[in-house]
Coordinates of C-alpha atoms in Angstrom, one line a residue:
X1 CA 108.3 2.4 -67.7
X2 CA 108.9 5.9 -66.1
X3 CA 108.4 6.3 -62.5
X4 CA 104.9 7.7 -62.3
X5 CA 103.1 4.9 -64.7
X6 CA 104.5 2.9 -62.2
X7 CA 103.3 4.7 -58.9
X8 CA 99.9 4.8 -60.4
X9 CA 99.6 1.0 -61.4
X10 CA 100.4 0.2 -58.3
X11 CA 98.4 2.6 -56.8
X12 CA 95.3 1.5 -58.7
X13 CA 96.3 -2.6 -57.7
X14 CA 96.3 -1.6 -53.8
X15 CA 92.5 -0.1 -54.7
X16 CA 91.5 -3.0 -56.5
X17 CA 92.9 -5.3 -53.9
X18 CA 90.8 -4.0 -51.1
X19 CA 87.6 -3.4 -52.7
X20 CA 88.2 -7.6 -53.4
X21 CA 88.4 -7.5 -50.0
X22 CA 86.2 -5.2 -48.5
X23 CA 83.8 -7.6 -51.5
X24 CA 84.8 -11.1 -49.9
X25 CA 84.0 -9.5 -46.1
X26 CA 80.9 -8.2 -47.2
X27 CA 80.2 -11.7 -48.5
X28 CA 81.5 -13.5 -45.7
X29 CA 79.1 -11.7 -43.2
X30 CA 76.1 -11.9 -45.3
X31 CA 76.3 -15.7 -45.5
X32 CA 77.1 -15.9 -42.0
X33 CA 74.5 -13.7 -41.6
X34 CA 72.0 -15.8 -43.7
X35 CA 73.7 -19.3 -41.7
X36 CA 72.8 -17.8 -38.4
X37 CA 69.0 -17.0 -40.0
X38 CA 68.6 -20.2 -41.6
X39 CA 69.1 -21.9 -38.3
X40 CA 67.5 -19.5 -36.1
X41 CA 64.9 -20.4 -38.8
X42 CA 64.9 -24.3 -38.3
X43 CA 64.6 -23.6 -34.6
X44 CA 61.5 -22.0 -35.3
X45 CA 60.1 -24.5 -37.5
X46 CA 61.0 -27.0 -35.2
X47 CA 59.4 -24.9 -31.8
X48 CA 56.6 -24.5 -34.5
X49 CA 56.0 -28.1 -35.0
X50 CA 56.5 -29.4 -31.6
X51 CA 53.9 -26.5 -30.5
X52 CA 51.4 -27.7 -33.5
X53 CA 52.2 -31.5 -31.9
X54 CA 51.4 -30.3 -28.6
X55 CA 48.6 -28.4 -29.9
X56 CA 46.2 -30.6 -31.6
X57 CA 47.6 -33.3 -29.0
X58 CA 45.2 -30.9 -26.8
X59 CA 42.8 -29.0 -28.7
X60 CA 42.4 -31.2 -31.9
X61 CA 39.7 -32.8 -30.1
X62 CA 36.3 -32.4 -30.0
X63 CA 33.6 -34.5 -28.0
X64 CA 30.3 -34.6 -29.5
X65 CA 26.8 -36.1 -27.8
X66 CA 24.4 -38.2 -29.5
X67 CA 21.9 -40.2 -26.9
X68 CA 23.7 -38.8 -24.3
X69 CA 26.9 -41.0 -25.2
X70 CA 30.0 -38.6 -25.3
X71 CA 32.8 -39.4 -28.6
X72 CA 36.0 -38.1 -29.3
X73 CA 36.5 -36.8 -32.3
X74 CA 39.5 -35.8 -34.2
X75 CA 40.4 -32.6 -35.8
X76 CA 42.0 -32.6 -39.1
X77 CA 43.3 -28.4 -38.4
X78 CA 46.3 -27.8 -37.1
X79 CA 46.9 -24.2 -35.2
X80 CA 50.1 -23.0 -33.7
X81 CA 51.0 -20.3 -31.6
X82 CA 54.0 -17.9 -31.4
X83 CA 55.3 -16.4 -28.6
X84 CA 54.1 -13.5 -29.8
X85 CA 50.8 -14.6 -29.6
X86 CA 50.1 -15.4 -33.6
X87 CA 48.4 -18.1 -34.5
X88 CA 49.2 -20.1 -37.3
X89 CA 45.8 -22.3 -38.9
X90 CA 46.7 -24.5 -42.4
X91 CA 49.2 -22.2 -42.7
X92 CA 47.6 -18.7 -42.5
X93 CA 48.7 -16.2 -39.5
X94 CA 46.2 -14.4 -37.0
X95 CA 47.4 -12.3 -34.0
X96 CA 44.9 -12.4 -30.9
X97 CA 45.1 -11.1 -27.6
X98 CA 45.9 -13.9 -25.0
X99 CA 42.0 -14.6 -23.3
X100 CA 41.8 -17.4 -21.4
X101 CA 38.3 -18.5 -21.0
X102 CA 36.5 -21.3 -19.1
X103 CA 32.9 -22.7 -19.6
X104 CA 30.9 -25.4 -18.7
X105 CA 27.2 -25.6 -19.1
X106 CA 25.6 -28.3 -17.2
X107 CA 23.0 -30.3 -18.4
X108 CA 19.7 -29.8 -16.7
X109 CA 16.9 -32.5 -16.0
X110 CA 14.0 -32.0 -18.1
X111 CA 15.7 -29.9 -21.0
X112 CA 15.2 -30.0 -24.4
X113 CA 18.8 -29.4 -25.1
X114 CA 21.9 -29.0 -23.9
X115 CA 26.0 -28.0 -25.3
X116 CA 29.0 -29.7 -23.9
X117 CA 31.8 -27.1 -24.1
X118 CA 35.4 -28.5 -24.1
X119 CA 38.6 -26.1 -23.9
X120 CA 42.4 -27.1 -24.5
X121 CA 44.8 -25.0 -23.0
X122 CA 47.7 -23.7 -25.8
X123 CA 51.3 -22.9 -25.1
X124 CA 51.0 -19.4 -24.8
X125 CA 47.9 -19.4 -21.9
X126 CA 45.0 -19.2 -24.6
X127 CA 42.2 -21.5 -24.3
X128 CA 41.3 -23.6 -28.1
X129 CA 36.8 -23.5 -26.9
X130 CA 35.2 -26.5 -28.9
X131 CA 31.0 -26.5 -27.9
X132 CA 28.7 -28.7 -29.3
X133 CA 24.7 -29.1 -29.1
X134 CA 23.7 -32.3 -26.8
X135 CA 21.2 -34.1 -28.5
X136 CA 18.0 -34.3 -26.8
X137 CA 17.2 -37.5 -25.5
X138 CA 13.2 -36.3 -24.6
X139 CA 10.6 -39.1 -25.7
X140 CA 7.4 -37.6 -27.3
X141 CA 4.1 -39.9 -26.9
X142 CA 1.1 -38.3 -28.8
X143 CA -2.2 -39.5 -27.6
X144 CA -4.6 -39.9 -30.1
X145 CA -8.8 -40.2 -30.5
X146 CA -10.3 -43.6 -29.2
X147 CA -7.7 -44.2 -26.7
X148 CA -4.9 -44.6 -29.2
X149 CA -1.3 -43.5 -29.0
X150 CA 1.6 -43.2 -30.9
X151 CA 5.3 -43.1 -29.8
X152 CA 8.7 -44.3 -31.3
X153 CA 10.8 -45.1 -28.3
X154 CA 10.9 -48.7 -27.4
X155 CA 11.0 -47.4 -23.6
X156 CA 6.9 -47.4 -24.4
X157 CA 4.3 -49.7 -24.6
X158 CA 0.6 -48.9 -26.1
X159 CA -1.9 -51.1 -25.9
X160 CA -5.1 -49.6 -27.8
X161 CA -8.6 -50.5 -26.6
X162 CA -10.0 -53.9 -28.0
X163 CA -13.5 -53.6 -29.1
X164 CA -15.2 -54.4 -25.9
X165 CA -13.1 -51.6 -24.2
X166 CA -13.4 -47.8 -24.5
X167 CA -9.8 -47.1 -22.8
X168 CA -6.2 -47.5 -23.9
X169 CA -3.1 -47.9 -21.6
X170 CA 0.6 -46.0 -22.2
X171 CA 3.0 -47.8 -20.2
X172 CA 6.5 -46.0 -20.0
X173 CA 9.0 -48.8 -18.8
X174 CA 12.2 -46.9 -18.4
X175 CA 13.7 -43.6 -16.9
X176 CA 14.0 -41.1 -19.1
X177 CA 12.3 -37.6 -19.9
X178 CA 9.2 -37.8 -22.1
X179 CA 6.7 -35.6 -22.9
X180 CA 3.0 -36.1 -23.7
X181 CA 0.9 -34.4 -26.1
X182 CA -2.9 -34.9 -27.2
X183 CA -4.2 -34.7 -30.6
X184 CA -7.3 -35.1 -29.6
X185 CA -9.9 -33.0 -27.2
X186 CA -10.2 -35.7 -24.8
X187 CA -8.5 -39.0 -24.4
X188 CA -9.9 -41.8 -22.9
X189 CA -7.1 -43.7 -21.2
X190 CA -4.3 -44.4 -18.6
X191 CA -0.6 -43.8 -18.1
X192 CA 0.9 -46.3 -16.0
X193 CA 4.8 -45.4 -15.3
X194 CA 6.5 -48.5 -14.0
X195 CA 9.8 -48.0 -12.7
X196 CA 12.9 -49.6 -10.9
X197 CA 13.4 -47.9 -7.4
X198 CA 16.9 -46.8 -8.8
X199 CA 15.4 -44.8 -11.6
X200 CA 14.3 -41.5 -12.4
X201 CA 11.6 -40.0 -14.9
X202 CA 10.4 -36.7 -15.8
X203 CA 7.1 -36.3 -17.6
X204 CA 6.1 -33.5 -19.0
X205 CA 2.0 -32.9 -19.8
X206 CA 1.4 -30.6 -22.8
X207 CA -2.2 -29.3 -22.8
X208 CA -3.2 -33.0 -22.3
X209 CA -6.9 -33.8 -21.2
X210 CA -7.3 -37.6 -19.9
X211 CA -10.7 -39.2 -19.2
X212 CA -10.8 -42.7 -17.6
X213 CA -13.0 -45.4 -16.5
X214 CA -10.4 -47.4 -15.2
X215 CA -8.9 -46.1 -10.8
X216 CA -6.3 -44.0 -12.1
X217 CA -6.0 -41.9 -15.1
X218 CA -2.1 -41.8 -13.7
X219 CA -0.4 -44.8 -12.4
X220 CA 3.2 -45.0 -11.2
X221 CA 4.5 -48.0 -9.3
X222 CA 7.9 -49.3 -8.1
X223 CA 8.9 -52.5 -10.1
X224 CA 11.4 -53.7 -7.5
X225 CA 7.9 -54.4 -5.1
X226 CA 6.2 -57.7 -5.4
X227 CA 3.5 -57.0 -2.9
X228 CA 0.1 -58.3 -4.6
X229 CA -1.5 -54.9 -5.2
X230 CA -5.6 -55.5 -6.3
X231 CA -6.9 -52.8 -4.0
X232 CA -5.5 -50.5 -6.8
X233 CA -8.6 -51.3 -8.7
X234 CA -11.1 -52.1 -5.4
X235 CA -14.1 -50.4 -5.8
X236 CA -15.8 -49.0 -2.6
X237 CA -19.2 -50.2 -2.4
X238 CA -22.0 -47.5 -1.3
X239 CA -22.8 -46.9 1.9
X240 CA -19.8 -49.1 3.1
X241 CA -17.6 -47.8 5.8
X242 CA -14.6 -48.3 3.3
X243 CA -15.0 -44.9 2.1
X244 CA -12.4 -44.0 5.3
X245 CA -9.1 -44.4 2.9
X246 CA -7.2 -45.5 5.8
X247 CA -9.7 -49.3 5.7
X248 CA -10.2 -48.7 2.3
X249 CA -6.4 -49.2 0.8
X250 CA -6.0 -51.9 3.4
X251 CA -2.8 -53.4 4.6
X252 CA -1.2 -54.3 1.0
X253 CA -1.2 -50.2 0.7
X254 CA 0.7 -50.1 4.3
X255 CA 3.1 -52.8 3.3
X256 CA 4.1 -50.8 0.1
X257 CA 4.6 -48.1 1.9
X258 CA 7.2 -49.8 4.0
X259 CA 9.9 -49.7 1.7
X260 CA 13.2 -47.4 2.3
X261 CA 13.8 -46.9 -1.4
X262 CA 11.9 -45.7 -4.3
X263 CA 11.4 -44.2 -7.9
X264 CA 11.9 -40.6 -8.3
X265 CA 9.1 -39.3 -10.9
X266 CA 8.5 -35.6 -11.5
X267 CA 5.2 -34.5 -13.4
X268 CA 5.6 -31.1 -15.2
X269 CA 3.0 -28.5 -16.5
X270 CA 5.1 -26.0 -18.4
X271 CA 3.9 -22.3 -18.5
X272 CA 1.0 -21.9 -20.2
X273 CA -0.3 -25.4 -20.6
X274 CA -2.9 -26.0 -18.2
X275 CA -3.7 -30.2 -18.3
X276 CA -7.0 -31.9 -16.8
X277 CA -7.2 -35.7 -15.5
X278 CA -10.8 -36.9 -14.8
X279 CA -11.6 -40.5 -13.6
X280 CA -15.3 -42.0 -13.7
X281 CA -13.9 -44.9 -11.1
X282 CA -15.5 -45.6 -7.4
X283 CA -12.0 -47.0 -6.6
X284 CA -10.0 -45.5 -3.5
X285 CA -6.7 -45.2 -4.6
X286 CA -6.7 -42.2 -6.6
X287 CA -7.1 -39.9 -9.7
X288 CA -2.9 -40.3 -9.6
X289 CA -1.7 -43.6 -7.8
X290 CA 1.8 -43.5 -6.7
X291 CA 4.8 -45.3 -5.2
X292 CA 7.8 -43.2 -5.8
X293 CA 9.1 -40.2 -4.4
X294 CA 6.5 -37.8 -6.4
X295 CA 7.3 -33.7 -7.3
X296 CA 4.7 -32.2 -9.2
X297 CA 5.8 -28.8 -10.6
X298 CA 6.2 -26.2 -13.7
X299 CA 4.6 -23.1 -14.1
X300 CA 1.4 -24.4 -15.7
X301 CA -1.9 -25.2 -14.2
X302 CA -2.9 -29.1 -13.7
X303 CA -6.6 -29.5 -12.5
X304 CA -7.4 -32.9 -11.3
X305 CA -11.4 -33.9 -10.9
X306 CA -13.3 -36.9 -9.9
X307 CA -16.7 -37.8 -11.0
X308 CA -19.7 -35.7 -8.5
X309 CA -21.4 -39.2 -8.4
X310 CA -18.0 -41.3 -7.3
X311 CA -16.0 -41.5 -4.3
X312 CA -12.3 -41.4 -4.8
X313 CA -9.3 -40.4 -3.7
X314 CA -7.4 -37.5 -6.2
X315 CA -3.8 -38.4 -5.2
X316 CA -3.5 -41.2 -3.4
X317 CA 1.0 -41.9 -2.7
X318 CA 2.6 -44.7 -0.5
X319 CA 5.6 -41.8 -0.7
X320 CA 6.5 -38.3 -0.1
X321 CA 4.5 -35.8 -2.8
X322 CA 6.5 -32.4 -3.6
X323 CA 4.7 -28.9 -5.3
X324 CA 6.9 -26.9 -7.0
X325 CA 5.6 -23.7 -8.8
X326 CA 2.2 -25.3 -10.1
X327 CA -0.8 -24.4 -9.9
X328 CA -2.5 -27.7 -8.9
X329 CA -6.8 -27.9 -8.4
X330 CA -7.9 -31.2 -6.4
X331 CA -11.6 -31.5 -6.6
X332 CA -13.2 -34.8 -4.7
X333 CA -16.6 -35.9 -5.1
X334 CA -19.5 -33.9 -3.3
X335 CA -20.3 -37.7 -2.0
X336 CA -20.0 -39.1 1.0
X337 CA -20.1 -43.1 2.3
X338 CA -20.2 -44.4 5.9
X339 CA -20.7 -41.9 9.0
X340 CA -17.7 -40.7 8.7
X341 CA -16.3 -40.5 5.3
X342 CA -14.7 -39.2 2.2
X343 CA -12.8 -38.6 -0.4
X344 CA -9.5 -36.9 0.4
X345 CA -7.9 -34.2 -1.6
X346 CA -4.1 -36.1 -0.7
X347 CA -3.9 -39.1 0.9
X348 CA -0.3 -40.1 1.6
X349 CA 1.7 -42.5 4.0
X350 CA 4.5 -40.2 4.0
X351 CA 4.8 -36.6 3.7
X352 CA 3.5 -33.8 1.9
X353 CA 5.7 -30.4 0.9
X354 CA 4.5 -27.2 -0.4
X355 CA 7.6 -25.2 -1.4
X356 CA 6.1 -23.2 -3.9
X357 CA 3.2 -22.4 -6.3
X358 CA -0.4 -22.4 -5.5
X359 CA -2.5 -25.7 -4.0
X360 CA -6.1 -25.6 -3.9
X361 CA -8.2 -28.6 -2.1
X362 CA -11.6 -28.9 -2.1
X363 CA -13.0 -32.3 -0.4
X364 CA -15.6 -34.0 1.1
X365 CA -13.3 -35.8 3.7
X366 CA -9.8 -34.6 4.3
X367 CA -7.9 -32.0 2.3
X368 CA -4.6 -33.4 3.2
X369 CA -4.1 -36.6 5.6
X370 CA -0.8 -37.7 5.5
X371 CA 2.2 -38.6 8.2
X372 CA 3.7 -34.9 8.1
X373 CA 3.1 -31.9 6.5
X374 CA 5.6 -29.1 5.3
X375 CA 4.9 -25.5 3.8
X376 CA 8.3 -23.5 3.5
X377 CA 6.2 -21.4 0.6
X378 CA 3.8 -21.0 -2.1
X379 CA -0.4 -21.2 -1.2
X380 CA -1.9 -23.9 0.3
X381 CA -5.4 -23.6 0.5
X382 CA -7.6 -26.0 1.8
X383 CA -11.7 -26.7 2.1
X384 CA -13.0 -29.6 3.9
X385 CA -17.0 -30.0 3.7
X386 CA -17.0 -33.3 6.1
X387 CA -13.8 -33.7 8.0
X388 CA -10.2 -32.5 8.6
X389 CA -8.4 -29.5 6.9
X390 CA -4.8 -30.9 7.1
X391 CA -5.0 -34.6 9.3
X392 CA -1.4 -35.6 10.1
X393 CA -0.1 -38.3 12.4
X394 CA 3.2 -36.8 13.3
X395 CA 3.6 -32.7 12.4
X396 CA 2.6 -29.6 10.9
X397 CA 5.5 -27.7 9.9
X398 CA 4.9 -24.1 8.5
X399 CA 7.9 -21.9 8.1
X400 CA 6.7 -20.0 5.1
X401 CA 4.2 -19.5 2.4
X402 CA 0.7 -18.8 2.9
X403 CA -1.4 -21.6 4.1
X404 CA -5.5 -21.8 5.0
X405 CA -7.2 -24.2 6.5
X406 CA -11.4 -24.6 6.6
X407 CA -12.9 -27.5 8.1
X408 CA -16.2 -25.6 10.0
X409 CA -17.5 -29.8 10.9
X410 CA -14.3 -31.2 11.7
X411 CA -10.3 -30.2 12.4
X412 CA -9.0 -27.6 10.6
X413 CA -5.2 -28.3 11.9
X414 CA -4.9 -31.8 13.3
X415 CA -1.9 -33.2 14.6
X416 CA -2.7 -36.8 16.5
X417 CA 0.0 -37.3 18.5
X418 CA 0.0 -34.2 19.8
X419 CA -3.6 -34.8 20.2
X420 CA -3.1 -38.1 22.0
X421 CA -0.7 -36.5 24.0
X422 CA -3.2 -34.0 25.4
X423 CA -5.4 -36.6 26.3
X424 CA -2.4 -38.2 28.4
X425 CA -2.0 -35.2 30.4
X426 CA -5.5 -35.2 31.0
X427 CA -5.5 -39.0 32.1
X428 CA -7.4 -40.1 29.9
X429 CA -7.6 -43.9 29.8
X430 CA -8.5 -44.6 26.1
X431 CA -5.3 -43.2 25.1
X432 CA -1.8 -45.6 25.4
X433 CA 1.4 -43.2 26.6
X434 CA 3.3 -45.3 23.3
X435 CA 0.9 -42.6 21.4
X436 CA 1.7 -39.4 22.4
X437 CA 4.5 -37.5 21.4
X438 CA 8.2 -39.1 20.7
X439 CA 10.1 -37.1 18.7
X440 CA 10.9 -33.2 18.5
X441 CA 8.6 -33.6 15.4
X442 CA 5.6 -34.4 16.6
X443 CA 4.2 -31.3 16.8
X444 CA 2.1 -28.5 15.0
X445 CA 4.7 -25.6 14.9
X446 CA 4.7 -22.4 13.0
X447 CA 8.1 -20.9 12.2
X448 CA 7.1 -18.1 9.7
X449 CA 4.1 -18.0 6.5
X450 CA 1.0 -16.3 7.3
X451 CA -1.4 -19.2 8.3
X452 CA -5.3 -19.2 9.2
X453 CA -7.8 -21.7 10.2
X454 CA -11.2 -22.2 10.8
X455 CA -13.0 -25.4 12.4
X456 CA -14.5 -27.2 15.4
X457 CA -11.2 -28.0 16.8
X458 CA -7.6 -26.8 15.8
X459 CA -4.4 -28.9 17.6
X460 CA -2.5 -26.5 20.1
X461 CA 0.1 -24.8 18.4
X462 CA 4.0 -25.1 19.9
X463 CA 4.6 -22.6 22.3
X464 CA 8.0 -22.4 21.4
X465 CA 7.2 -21.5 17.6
X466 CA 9.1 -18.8 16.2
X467 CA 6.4 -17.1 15.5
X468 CA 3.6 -15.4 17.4
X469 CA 0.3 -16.4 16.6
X470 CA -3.4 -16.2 18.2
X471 CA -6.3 -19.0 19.2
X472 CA -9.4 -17.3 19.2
X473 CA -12.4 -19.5 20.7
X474 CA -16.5 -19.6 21.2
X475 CA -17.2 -21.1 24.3
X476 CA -19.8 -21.3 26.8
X477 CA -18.3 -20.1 29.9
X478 CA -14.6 -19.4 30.9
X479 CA -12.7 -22.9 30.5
X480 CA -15.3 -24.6 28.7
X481 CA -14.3 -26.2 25.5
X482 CA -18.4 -27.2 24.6
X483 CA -19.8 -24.1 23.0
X484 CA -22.3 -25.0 19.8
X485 CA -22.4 -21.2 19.2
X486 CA -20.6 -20.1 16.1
X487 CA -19.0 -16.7 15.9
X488 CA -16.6 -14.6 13.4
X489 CA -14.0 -13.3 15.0
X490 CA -12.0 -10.1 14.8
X491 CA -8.7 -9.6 15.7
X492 CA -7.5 -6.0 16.6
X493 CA -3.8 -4.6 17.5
X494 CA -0.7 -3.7 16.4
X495 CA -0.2 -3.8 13.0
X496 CA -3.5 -6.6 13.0
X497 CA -6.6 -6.0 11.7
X498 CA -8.6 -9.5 10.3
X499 CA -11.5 -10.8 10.2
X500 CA -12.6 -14.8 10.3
X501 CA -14.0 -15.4 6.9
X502 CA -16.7 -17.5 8.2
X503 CA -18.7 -18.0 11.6
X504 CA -16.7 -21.0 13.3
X505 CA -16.4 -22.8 16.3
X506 CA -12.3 -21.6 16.4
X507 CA -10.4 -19.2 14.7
X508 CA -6.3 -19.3 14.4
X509 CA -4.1 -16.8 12.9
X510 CA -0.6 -16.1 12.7
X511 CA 2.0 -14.1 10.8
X512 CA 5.0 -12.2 11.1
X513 CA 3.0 -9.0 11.8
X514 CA 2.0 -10.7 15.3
X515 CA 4.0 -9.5 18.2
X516 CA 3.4 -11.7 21.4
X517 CA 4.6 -8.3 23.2
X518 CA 1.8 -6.2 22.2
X519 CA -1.5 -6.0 23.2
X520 CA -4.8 -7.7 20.6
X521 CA -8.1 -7.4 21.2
X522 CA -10.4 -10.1 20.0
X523 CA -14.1 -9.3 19.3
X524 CA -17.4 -10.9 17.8
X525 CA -20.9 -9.1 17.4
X526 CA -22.5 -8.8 20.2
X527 CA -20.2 -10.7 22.3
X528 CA -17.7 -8.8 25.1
X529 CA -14.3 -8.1 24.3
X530 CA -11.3 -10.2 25.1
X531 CA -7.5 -9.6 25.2
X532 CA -5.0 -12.3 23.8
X533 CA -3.1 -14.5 26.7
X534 CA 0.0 -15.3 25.4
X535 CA 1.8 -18.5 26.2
X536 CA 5.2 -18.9 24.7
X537 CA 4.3 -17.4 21.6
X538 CA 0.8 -18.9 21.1
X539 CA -1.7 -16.1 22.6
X540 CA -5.3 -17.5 23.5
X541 CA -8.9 -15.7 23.4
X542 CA -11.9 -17.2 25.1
X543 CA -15.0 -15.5 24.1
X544 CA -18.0 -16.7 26.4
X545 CA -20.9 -17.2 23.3
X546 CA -24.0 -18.6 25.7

């Protein structure tokens, strides 16, 4: 072999020598390469796993309500989230933006549904949102002709009439919302709602028109009382001096009343429905008898009657009675028993609120005679043919709404401890110091509302009202309190201009639009003028009517 073979064998061995080697580097770094991958890749799929662990650990869970008992669920989906914010569900890959998001929707009384939304928190700050539809737990009665009814629910009782009978009896024995339809024009029956005093019911009146001969066409009473309770069904004989409620319901009623703790029962007349109870009974105690801590509200119209020829009470409550929203018409009899009596538009032992809606009274004896009486908004309006507009024993509180009183024979506004408390003052020895005023409640006090009043008499409003309001008065000569005369008033002055609906003994009128700075003028035909005297913020008119 010559020289050059030999340089170029060699040369060509050195070139094949380090393309081996250049190959076996190459080599070497892609398998390191694909080592480091392959772990970086079990990392992964291990951060994967424990996140998918962690995951449905929190947000594989879904609570679902039937009959208001809440389960949990498990989710058979897995979802996983990168740190990238992809999300990995049975194996298919989603990228979202990171939203966190937190809801809760709060059952409400009453409803006929509700959702239950649950959220789990993932590992990247994005919220898993699970909702669900509550299941309503409302209880539908359907009354039917002939005093029949039909409902499901073991919470309710029917007893149809027996052959001798012409009424039928729903008894609803539990708390719980329910709601009452009618398939017939009018049913002849009663509800009677008998609850524990740690209970609560709401019952809803669909277009619902109940006739009764029995003393209530509603009938709610407080299980936990064991007080013997027949002057429920009492009737008042005619002519007897019973027809006064507060004889007529006698002590049993008073003892009732007595108790700290009650049922809480709300009846609703939903927008649109307007619902009509009627009883045929001479019994006191009311068109709706109650013992529980009564609202009566919706947006619907509920008109409650009693028979021209009978002489009852139309809600007659040993508790506080609440309107929210409703339009509620009490009509009593046009009958009256006794010298002095009546059948009262609301007859309670506690107190009586007006927060919204419209209230319309029209009674033979009182509109309202109860222990205290609230308006903080709505319409109250009130006609008394016999007796007293609004009859309380402690307080009239007005502080808004719109609230008028007529009672041309009796009281319009009657408070009778302030009353009493008058006759103190003046010495008068039929009245016992123990009746006057005790508390910063006693008192008739207006605090904002626009209120009126006609009537023989009207209780002195607080002078230290908030607001400013005006007393006009028909009298014989300055001072005197005995005029017969009836006058309509007019009231004149800044930013004042009304008119007394009627001719009447005294005339009261207040709203926000009365300044006791300014000057009013009061006025009746044919009478002299008079300027308003303000006390406080109760002004005073004396117009001399020989």
């Amino acid at each position: 072999m010559n020289f050059k073979k030999a340089v170029v064998i060699i040369t060509a061995a050195a070139i094949m020598t380090g393309a081996l080697a250049g190959c076996s580097q190459e080599n070497a770094g892609e398998q390191a390469q694909a080592t480091a991958e392959s772990v970086a890749e079990q990392q992964s799929t291990k951060a994967v796993e424990a996140s998918e662990v962690q995951t449905t650990a929190k947000a594989g869970k879904k609570e679902t309500a039937e009959n208001g008992k809440t389960t949990a669920v498990s989710t058979s989906a897995k979802s996983s989230t990168t740190a990238k914010g992809q999300t990995t569900t049975n194996g298919k890959t989603t990228t979202k933006k990171s939203n966190t998001t937190k809801k809760s929707a709060p059952s409400k009384k009453g409803s006929k549904a509700a959702t239950t939304t649950t959220t789990a928190k993932q590992n990247n700050g994005t919220t898993a949102k699970s909702t669900t539809a509550k299941a309503s737990n409302e209880i539908k009665i359907n009354l039917l002709k002939n005093g029949n009814a039909e409902c499901k629910s073991s919470n309710v009782t029917v007893d149809a009439p027996s052959v001798f009978q012409t009424d039928g009896i729903v008894y609803i024995e539990k708390g719980g919302d329910y709601v009452i339809t009618s398939s017939t024009e009018e049913w002849h029956g009663q509800i009677v709602i008998k609850l524990a005093n740690t209970e609560s019911a709401n019952i809803r009146f669909e277009n619902v028109n109940i006739s009764t001969q029995k003393a209530n066409a509603v009938k709610i009473l407080d299980t936990n009382i064991k007080t013997e309770r027949s002057f429920i069904e009492t009737e008042i004989s005619s002519g007897s001096s019973a027809g006064d409620t507060d004889n007529a319901l006698k002590d049993e009623m008073k003892e009732v009343s007595k108790n700290e703790k009650a049922p809480n029962v709300d009846l609703s007349f939903p927008t649109g429905t307007t619902s009509t109870f009627t009883t045929n009974s001479g019994a006191a105690s009311g068109i709706i008898y109650n013992e529980s801590k009564l609202t009566i509200k919706g947006n619907g119209t509920v008109n409650l009657k009693d028979n021209p020829k009978k002489v009852n009470n139309i809600i007659c409550s040993t508790k506080s009675v609440t309107f929210k929203n409703v339009t509620a018409n009490l009509t009593t009899s046009n009958q009256g028993t006794g010298s002095t009596t009546s059948a009262k538009g609301i007859f309670s032992f506690s107190k009586v609120y007006v927060e919204s809606g419209t209230l319309n009274i029209n009674s033979y004896g009182d509109g309202i005679r109860c222990e205290e009486f609230n308006s903080s908004g709505g319409k109250t309006s009130i006609n008394s043919v016999n007796s007293d507009g609004i009859d309380a024993d402690d307080g009239i509180i007005i502080t808004g709404g719109t609230v008028n009183a007529t009672a041309l024979n009796k009281s319009c506004y009657k408070v009778r401890r302030v009353n009493n408390q008058e006759k103190i003052d003046a010495n008068d020895p039929t009245v016992k110091e123990s009746d006057g005023v005790t508390k910063a409640t006693h008192t008739f006090k207006i605090d904002g509302g626009t209120v009126t009043g006609e009537g023989k008499n009207i209780t002195t409003v607080q002078k230290a009202s908030k607001q400013a309001s005006i007393t006009c008065r028909s009298v014989k000569s300055a001072g005197s309190e005995e005029a017969k005369k009836l006058l309509q008033f007019t009231i004149k002055g800044d930013g004042v201009n009304v008119t007394s609906p009627d001719k009447c003994i005294k005339y009261l009128y207040s709203s926000p639009s009365v300044n006791k700075a300014k000057e009013y003028t009061v006025s009746s035909k044919g009478y002299a003028s008079k300027k308003a005297v303000f006390n406080g913020t109760v002004g005073d008119v004396r117009i001399e009517a020989v």
